[in-house]
Amino acid sequence: PATAQGGGAPPAGDDVIVLGEVGALTGGQATFGISTRNGIALAVKEANAAGGVKGKKLVVRVYDDQSKPEEAAQAVTRLITQDKVVLILGEVASSSSLAMAEKAQAAGVPMITPSSTNPSVTEKGENIFRVCFIDPFQGFVMAKFARENLKLNKVAVLQDNKSAYSIGLTEVFRQKFAELGGKITATESYSQGDTDYRAQLTAIKKTQPEGIYVPGYYSEVGIIARQARELGLKVPLMGGDGWDSEKLFELGGSAIEGSYFSNHYSPDNPDERVKKFIADYKADNNGAVPDALAALGYDAARVAIEALKKAPDTSGPAVRAAIAQTKDFPGVAGNITLDAKRNAVKSAVVLKVQDGKSTYVTTISP
Ligand code: PHE
């Protein structure tokens, strides 16, 4: 079962407002959940230092879903029935957010996913929000970059058929790349957790692509990169936000160098607001540089806190209505205005893997 974490948060009482959080603190997506956790913790610490909300301190009840959608759904049920949270923050992986959104929507408890990009997540209903862009845009970004910047004509795709995120991004990329005059030479699949991708990569190699789009998560992508190079596939790899983890460089080593991925944020951003966030985050996290998950976790929590302040009370309908009104909110991963479909419309950055880290290349706007 999902395990509770978060330093023994006190139960709901008159003096506190309890927020729920569900994340992958262990398993194949652990860096996603940990970074998000740290970003949310910083936002809550700042809000409490500034007096809390409605004269009460905020506490966060956190559950580890072990990178599994079933566990994420169970955790939401607990947050709602046992912990009586006023709203829920999470998840990162779209498949987990989809499982959670179902429950949160049915119970009328608002949920904000910091970073799930699959369009279906917020389509679960009026209580479900996100503070990031969606995959029809993200897929377009890399298709455009592949065609116009890298000047690629022929690209193969390798998707994770266990991830709603990967399946959705594959569909959009294939369509946009073709619309821009490119050719998709092959589409191969793997299942999250696989360790041998040689059969798919061999099939891809036969079609002689000039690049390979791998819209998966870092745990698998790092190994895929190594096996691709071992098989003599030297073309650039391209991916999406799911690559964003320190672990990608560890797993991929030199094989991932020279690859590109789209993301929500770059720590190279010289904006004062971003610089302050990076400094504060580093101070709380042993010098770690915040990744996009940390930035979006921080932004999602701040949007939630702002809504709790504005709402007349902390009931589901009141908080939901306040979140829906989010407009020009100054996030560290871009300004946030929620549209009628409860999604944020924002630019994306393209990053290049270079010298064991990701380096800013360009920004692409909707
Ligand atoms: N967008 C991914 C998904 O929906 C999650 C993700 C976001 C991963 C940002 C890394 C960085 O599954």
Short mmCIF file of C-alpha atoms and ligand atoms in Angstrom, two decimals:
data_model
loop_
_atom_site.label_atom_id
_atom_site.label_comp_id
_atom_site.label_asym_id
_atom_site.label_seq_id
_atom_site.Cartn_x
_atom_site.Cartn_y
_atom_site.Cartn_z
CA PRO A 1 0.00 0.00 0.00
CA ALA A 2 0.99 3.63 -0.49
CA THR A 3 3.06 4.83 2.43
CA ALA A 4 2.62 8.17 4.12
CA GLN A 5 5.57 10.48 4.38
CA GLY A 6 6.20 14.09 5.20
CA GLY A 7 7.50 14.24 8.72
CA GLY A 8 4.43 13.14 10.60
CA ALA A 9 2.07 15.91 9.50
CA PRO A 10 -0.52 16.49 12.21
CA PRO A 11 -4.09 15.40 11.51
CA ALA A 12 -6.64 17.94 10.34
CA GLY A 13 -7.54 20.31 13.12
CA ASP A 14 -8.87 23.81 13.57
CA ASP A 15 -5.43 25.37 13.48
CA VAL A 16 -4.17 23.84 10.21
CA ILE A 17 -5.19 23.49 6.57
CA VAL A 18 -4.17 20.12 5.16
CA LEU A 19 -3.10 19.72 1.54
CA GLY A 20 -2.59 16.32 -0.06
CA GLU A 21 0.31 15.30 -2.26
CA VAL A 22 0.85 12.10 -4.24
CA GLY A 23 4.18 11.42 -5.92
CA ALA A 24 6.67 8.79 -7.01
CA LEU A 25 9.22 8.91 -4.19
CA THR A 26 10.46 5.41 -5.08
CA GLY A 27 10.48 3.30 -8.26
CA GLY A 28 11.35 4.11 -11.87
CA GLN A 29 10.18 7.74 -11.66
CA ALA A 30 11.54 8.52 -8.20
CA THR A 31 13.43 11.66 -9.16
CA PHE A 32 10.16 13.13 -10.47
CA GLY A 33 8.40 12.74 -7.13
CA ILE A 34 11.37 13.83 -5.04
CA SER A 35 11.98 17.03 -7.03
CA THR A 36 8.26 17.84 -6.97
CA ARG A 37 8.20 17.20 -3.20
CA ASN A 38 11.08 19.62 -2.67
CA GLY A 39 9.44 22.32 -4.81
CA ILE A 40 6.13 22.01 -2.96
CA ALA A 41 7.88 22.01 0.42
CA LEU A 42 9.65 25.28 -0.41
CA ALA A 43 6.39 26.99 -1.45
CA VAL A 44 4.62 25.82 1.71
CA LYS A 45 7.52 26.87 3.94
CA GLU A 46 7.46 30.36 2.41
CA ALA A 47 3.69 30.65 2.77
CA ASN A 48 3.80 29.60 6.43
CA ALA A 49 6.64 32.04 7.13
CA ALA A 50 4.44 34.77 5.65
CA GLY A 51 1.56 33.96 8.03
CA GLY A 52 -0.11 30.93 6.45
CA VAL A 53 -3.62 31.04 5.00
CA LYS A 54 -6.68 32.43 6.77
CA GLY A 55 -4.64 32.59 9.98
CA LYS A 56 -3.82 28.88 9.79
CA LYS A 57 -0.64 26.98 9.06
CA LEU A 58 -0.48 24.77 5.98
CA VAL A 59 0.57 21.16 6.32
CA VAL A 60 1.08 18.65 3.51
CA ARG A 61 0.15 15.00 3.76
CA VAL A 62 2.39 13.14 1.27
CA TYR A 63 1.95 9.62 -0.10
CA ASP A 64 4.51 7.68 -2.12
CA ASP A 65 2.83 5.84 -5.00
CA GLN A 66 5.99 3.90 -5.90
CA SER A 67 5.65 5.06 -9.54
CA LYS A 68 2.43 2.99 -9.90
CA PRO A 69 -0.94 4.40 -11.07
CA GLU A 70 -2.93 1.93 -8.87
CA GLU A 71 -1.08 3.13 -5.78
CA ALA A 72 -1.64 6.75 -6.79
CA ALA A 73 -5.40 6.13 -7.01
CA GLN A 74 -5.40 4.45 -3.57
CA ALA A 75 -3.48 7.34 -2.07
CA VAL A 76 -6.09 9.81 -3.34
CA THR A 77 -8.85 7.81 -1.70
CA ARG A 78 -6.96 7.98 1.60
CA LEU A 79 -6.27 11.68 1.29
CA ILE A 80 -9.96 12.31 0.74
CA THR A 81 -11.55 9.89 3.20
CA GLN A 82 -8.99 9.77 6.05
CA ASP A 83 -6.93 12.93 5.81
CA LYS A 84 -9.79 15.16 4.62
CA VAL A 85 -7.51 17.33 2.52
CA VAL A 86 -8.79 20.53 0.90
CA LEU A 87 -6.97 19.89 -2.37
CA ILE A 88 -4.51 17.49 -3.96
CA LEU A 89 -1.18 18.17 -5.68
CA GLY A 90 0.19 15.55 -8.10
CA GLU A 91 1.14 13.47 -9.97
CA VAL A 92 3.91 13.87 -12.50
CA ALA A 93 3.36 10.84 -14.76
CA SER A 94 0.17 11.26 -16.76
CA SER A 95 -0.95 7.65 -16.23
CA SER A 96 -0.87 8.20 -12.46
CA SER A 97 -2.61 11.58 -12.70
CA LEU A 98 -5.35 10.00 -14.83
CA ALA A 99 -5.97 7.37 -12.14
CA MET A 100 -6.03 10.06 -9.43
CA ALA A 101 -8.19 12.53 -11.36
CA GLU A 102 -10.97 9.98 -11.66
CA LYS A 103 -11.24 9.80 -7.84
CA ALA A 104 -10.70 13.47 -7.08
CA GLN A 105 -13.29 14.52 -9.63
CA ALA A 106 -15.86 12.07 -8.27
CA ALA A 107 -15.32 13.35 -4.71
CA GLY A 108 -15.38 17.00 -5.71
CA VAL A 109 -11.88 17.64 -4.35
CA PRO A 110 -9.76 19.98 -6.51
CA MET A 111 -6.55 18.52 -7.90
CA ILE A 112 -3.66 20.34 -9.55
CA THR A 113 -1.08 18.34 -11.43
CA PRO A 114 2.17 20.28 -11.67
CA SER A 115 3.53 18.48 -14.70
CA SER A 116 1.28 15.87 -16.33
CA THR A 117 0.99 16.88 -19.97
CA ASN A 118 -1.43 14.33 -21.45
CA PRO A 119 -4.59 16.22 -22.51
CA SER A 120 -7.00 13.64 -21.01
CA VAL A 121 -5.96 14.44 -17.44
CA THR A 122 -7.87 17.71 -17.12
CA GLU A 123 -10.67 16.32 -19.29
CA LYS A 124 -11.64 14.17 -16.28
CA GLY A 125 -13.68 17.10 -15.03
CA GLU A 126 -14.03 20.59 -13.64
CA ASN A 127 -12.03 19.84 -10.49
CA ILE A 128 -8.84 18.90 -12.32
CA PHE A 129 -6.23 21.53 -13.23
CA ARG A 130 -2.63 21.69 -14.42
CA VAL A 131 0.00 24.45 -14.40
CA CYS A 132 1.93 23.18 -17.45
CA PHE A 133 1.39 23.00 -21.20
CA ILE A 134 -0.13 19.94 -22.88
CA ASP A 135 1.34 17.37 -25.30
CA PRO A 136 -0.27 18.54 -28.54
CA PHE A 137 1.99 21.57 -28.08
CA GLN A 138 5.00 19.67 -26.74
CA GLY A 139 4.89 17.21 -29.68
CA PHE A 140 4.71 20.10 -32.12
CA VAL A 141 7.75 21.72 -30.46
CA MET A 142 10.07 18.77 -31.09
CA ALA A 143 8.65 18.08 -34.57
CA LYS A 144 9.33 21.71 -35.51
CA PHE A 145 12.80 21.64 -33.94
CA ALA A 146 13.65 18.37 -35.75
CA ARG A 147 12.54 19.77 -39.11
CA GLU A 148 13.65 23.38 -38.89
CA ASN A 149 16.67 23.39 -36.59
CA LEU A 150 18.11 19.91 -37.08
CA LYS A 151 16.86 19.74 -40.70
CA LEU A 152 15.88 16.09 -40.40
CA ASN A 153 13.82 14.44 -43.15
CA LYS A 154 13.45 10.90 -41.81
CA VAL A 155 12.81 10.08 -38.17
CA ALA A 156 11.85 6.87 -36.31
CA VAL A 157 9.84 6.76 -33.06
CA LEU A 158 10.25 4.45 -30.05
CA GLN A 159 7.34 4.70 -27.59
CA ASP A 160 6.52 3.34 -24.13
CA ASN A 161 3.20 1.57 -24.61
CA LYS A 162 2.51 1.52 -20.85
CA SER A 163 2.50 5.31 -20.57
CA ALA A 164 -0.44 7.51 -21.62
CA TYR A 165 2.10 10.32 -21.89
CA SER A 166 4.37 8.46 -24.31
CA ILE A 167 1.53 7.16 -26.47
CA GLY A 168 0.00 10.62 -26.74
CA LEU A 169 3.26 12.33 -27.55
CA THR A 170 4.08 9.73 -30.20
CA GLU A 171 0.78 10.35 -31.94
CA VAL A 172 1.24 14.13 -31.98
CA PHE A 173 4.88 14.00 -33.05
CA ARG A 174 4.15 11.61 -35.94
CA GLN A 175 1.36 13.82 -37.19
CA LYS A 176 3.20 17.16 -36.83
CA PHE A 177 6.46 15.88 -38.29
CA ALA A 178 4.57 14.62 -41.36
CA GLU A 179 2.63 17.89 -41.64
CA LEU A 180 5.94 19.75 -41.71
CA GLY A 181 7.05 17.58 -44.65
CA GLY A 182 9.08 14.93 -42.80
CA LYS A 183 8.78 11.16 -43.02
CA ILE A 184 8.32 8.72 -40.12
CA THR A 185 10.33 5.62 -41.04
CA ALA A 186 9.24 3.34 -38.17
CA THR A 187 7.27 3.31 -34.90
CA GLU A 188 8.37 0.73 -32.35
CA SER A 189 7.17 0.10 -28.77
CA TYR A 190 8.50 -1.08 -25.40
CA SER A 191 6.94 -1.48 -21.97
CA GLN A 192 8.04 0.57 -18.98
CA GLY A 193 10.55 -1.46 -16.96
CA ASP A 194 11.96 -3.36 -19.97
CA THR A 195 15.73 -3.60 -20.09
CA ASP A 196 16.42 -4.96 -23.58
CA TYR A 197 15.48 -2.73 -26.51
CA ARG A 198 17.77 -4.30 -29.10
CA ALA A 199 15.03 -5.88 -31.25
CA GLN A 200 13.19 -2.57 -31.63
CA LEU A 201 16.41 -0.63 -32.24
CA THR A 202 17.54 -3.14 -34.85
CA ALA A 203 14.21 -2.77 -36.68
CA ILE A 204 14.61 1.01 -36.49
CA LYS A 205 18.18 0.89 -37.79
CA LYS A 206 17.05 -0.94 -40.93
CA THR A 207 14.89 2.07 -41.88
CA GLN A 208 17.95 4.38 -41.81
CA PRO A 209 16.44 7.29 -39.88
CA GLU A 210 18.32 10.56 -39.35
CA GLY A 211 17.01 10.84 -35.80
CA ILE A 212 14.98 8.85 -33.25
CA TYR A 213 12.18 10.34 -31.15
CA VAL A 214 11.99 8.57 -27.76
CA PRO A 215 9.20 10.18 -25.71
CA GLY A 216 9.71 8.08 -22.58
CA TYR A 217 10.95 8.50 -19.01
CA TYR A 218 14.62 8.77 -18.00
CA SER A 219 14.94 5.25 -16.51
CA GLU A 220 14.28 3.63 -19.86
CA VAL A 221 15.69 6.36 -22.13
CA GLY A 222 19.16 6.17 -20.55
CA ILE A 223 19.41 2.46 -21.33
CA ILE A 224 17.88 2.90 -24.79
CA ALA A 225 20.58 5.45 -25.63
CA ARG A 226 23.37 3.03 -24.66
CA GLN A 227 21.90 0.13 -26.61
CA ALA A 228 21.30 2.32 -29.67
CA ARG A 229 24.96 3.36 -29.73
CA GLU A 230 26.10 -0.25 -29.20
CA LEU A 231 24.11 -1.23 -32.28
CA GLY A 232 25.82 1.49 -34.30
CA LEU A 233 22.89 3.94 -34.36
CA LYS A 234 24.69 7.26 -34.16
CA VAL A 235 21.88 9.66 -35.08
CA PRO A 236 20.57 12.17 -32.51
CA LEU A 237 17.94 11.06 -30.05
CA MET A 238 15.09 13.42 -29.21
CA GLY A 239 12.60 13.36 -26.38
CA GLY A 240 10.20 15.26 -24.18
CA ASP A 241 10.01 16.45 -20.58
CA GLY A 242 10.12 12.84 -19.33
CA TRP A 243 13.89 12.94 -19.85
CA ASP A 244 14.31 15.57 -17.17
CA SER A 245 16.35 13.86 -14.46
CA GLU A 246 19.92 13.83 -13.23
CA LYS A 247 19.67 10.05 -13.56
CA LEU A 248 19.42 10.34 -17.35
CA PHE A 249 23.07 11.41 -17.54
CA GLU A 250 24.13 8.67 -15.14
CA LEU A 251 22.28 5.95 -17.05
CA GLY A 252 22.97 7.26 -20.54
CA GLY A 253 26.59 8.35 -20.05
CA SER A 254 28.30 9.36 -23.26
CA ALA A 255 25.53 7.66 -25.30
CA ILE A 256 23.03 10.39 -24.45
CA GLU A 257 25.39 13.28 -25.30
CA GLY A 258 24.24 15.40 -28.23
CA SER A 259 20.57 14.51 -27.76
CA TYR A 260 17.73 17.04 -27.45
CA PHE A 261 14.54 17.23 -25.41
CA SER A 262 11.70 19.65 -24.86
CA ASN A 263 11.04 20.91 -21.34
CA HIS A 264 9.12 23.42 -19.22
CA TYR A 265 11.97 25.35 -17.74
CA SER A 266 15.70 25.89 -17.89
CA PRO A 267 17.79 26.82 -14.83
CA ASP A 268 19.84 28.98 -17.25
CA ASN A 269 16.98 31.50 -17.27
CA PRO A 270 18.49 34.84 -16.14
CA ASP A 271 15.14 36.17 -14.80
CA GLU A 272 15.49 37.53 -11.23
CA ARG A 273 12.49 35.56 -10.01
CA VAL A 274 14.00 32.31 -11.33
CA LYS A 275 17.43 33.15 -9.87
CA LYS A 276 15.91 33.70 -6.43
CA PHE A 277 13.99 30.43 -6.63
CA ILE A 278 17.15 28.54 -7.60
CA ALA A 279 19.10 30.08 -4.72
CA ASP A 280 16.36 29.33 -2.15
CA TYR A 281 15.90 25.79 -3.47
CA LYS A 282 19.64 25.09 -3.36
CA ALA A 283 19.83 26.35 0.20
CA ASP A 284 17.16 23.86 1.29
CA ASN A 285 18.40 20.92 -0.80
CA ASN A 286 22.17 20.57 -0.31
CA GLY A 287 22.99 22.67 -3.34
CA ALA A 288 20.86 20.70 -5.81
CA VAL A 289 19.81 22.72 -8.87
CA PRO A 290 16.02 22.54 -9.27
CA ASP A 291 14.81 20.71 -12.38
CA ALA A 292 11.48 21.34 -14.17
CA LEU A 293 9.63 19.10 -11.71
CA ALA A 294 10.85 21.15 -8.78
CA ALA A 295 9.91 24.39 -10.55
CA LEU A 296 6.45 23.14 -11.50
CA GLY A 297 5.84 21.62 -8.05
CA TYR A 298 6.69 25.01 -6.55
CA ASP A 299 4.40 26.79 -9.03
CA ALA A 300 1.50 24.36 -8.51
CA ALA A 301 1.70 24.77 -4.74
CA ARG A 302 1.82 28.56 -5.04
CA VAL A 303 -1.22 28.58 -7.34
CA ALA A 304 -3.02 26.36 -4.81
CA ILE A 305 -2.06 28.59 -1.87
CA GLU A 306 -3.14 31.73 -3.73
CA ALA A 307 -6.53 30.11 -4.45
CA LEU A 308 -6.93 29.06 -0.80
CA LYS A 309 -6.31 32.68 0.23
CA LYS A 310 -8.83 34.04 -2.27
CA ALA A 311 -11.58 31.46 -1.74
CA PRO A 312 -14.26 32.49 0.78
CA ASP A 313 -13.85 29.12 2.52
CA THR A 314 -11.89 25.89 1.96
CA SER A 315 -14.78 23.80 0.60
CA GLY A 316 -14.21 21.99 -2.72
CA PRO A 317 -16.47 24.26 -4.82
CA ALA A 318 -15.00 27.47 -3.36
CA VAL A 319 -11.39 26.37 -3.86
CA ARG A 320 -12.15 25.01 -7.32
CA ALA A 321 -13.67 28.32 -8.41
CA ALA A 322 -10.68 30.26 -7.07
CA ILE A 323 -8.15 28.03 -8.89
CA ALA A 324 -10.11 28.42 -12.13
CA GLN A 325 -9.59 32.18 -11.94
CA THR A 326 -5.78 31.94 -11.99
CA LYS A 327 -4.55 34.63 -14.36
CA ASP A 328 -1.06 35.99 -15.12
CA PHE A 329 0.30 34.21 -12.07
CA PRO A 330 4.09 34.73 -11.94
CA GLY A 331 5.47 31.17 -11.92
CA VAL A 332 9.15 30.25 -12.06
CA ALA A 333 8.38 27.99 -15.05
CA GLY A 334 6.53 30.78 -16.86
CA ASN A 335 3.44 32.86 -16.17
CA ILE A 336 0.27 30.88 -15.57
CA THR A 337 -3.17 31.67 -16.93
CA LEU A 338 -5.62 28.78 -16.79
CA ASP A 339 -7.85 28.45 -19.85
CA ALA A 340 -11.44 27.17 -20.01
CA LYS A 341 -10.10 23.60 -20.17
CA ARG A 342 -8.08 24.16 -16.95
CA ASN A 343 -4.73 23.98 -18.76
CA ALA A 344 -1.91 26.53 -18.78
CA VAL A 345 -0.74 27.93 -22.10
CA LYS A 346 3.05 28.43 -21.98
CA SER A 347 6.22 28.29 -24.04
CA ALA A 348 8.55 25.31 -24.08
CA VAL A 349 12.33 25.21 -24.09
CA VAL A 350 14.53 22.83 -26.05
CA LEU A 351 17.57 21.56 -24.16
CA LYS A 352 20.67 19.76 -25.44
CA VAL A 353 22.52 17.13 -23.45
CA GLN A 354 26.10 18.29 -23.26
CA ASP A 355 28.93 17.42 -20.85
CA GLY A 356 26.63 15.41 -18.60
CA LYS A 357 23.99 18.09 -18.18
CA SER A 358 21.25 19.82 -20.15
CA THR A 359 21.99 23.15 -21.80
CA TYR A 360 19.45 25.68 -23.05
CA VAL A 361 19.11 25.83 -26.85
CA THR A 362 15.93 27.73 -27.70
CA THR A 363 12.40 28.68 -26.63
CA ILE A 364 9.37 27.82 -28.75
CA SER A 365 6.08 29.63 -28.09
CA PRO A 366 2.56 28.41 -28.87
N1 PHE B 1 4.84 15.30 -18.72
C1 PHE B 1 5.15 14.01 -18.18
C2 PHE B 1 3.89 13.17 -18.14
O1 PHE B 1 2.84 13.67 -18.30
C3 PHE B 1 5.75 14.11 -16.81
C4 PHE B 1 6.99 14.96 -16.67
C5 PHE B 1 6.91 16.35 -16.64
C6 PHE B 1 8.24 14.38 -16.53
C7 PHE B 1 8.05 17.15 -16.51
C8 PHE B 1 9.36 15.17 -16.41
C9 PHE B 1 9.29 16.56 -16.41
O2 PHE B 1 3.89 12.00 -17.91
#
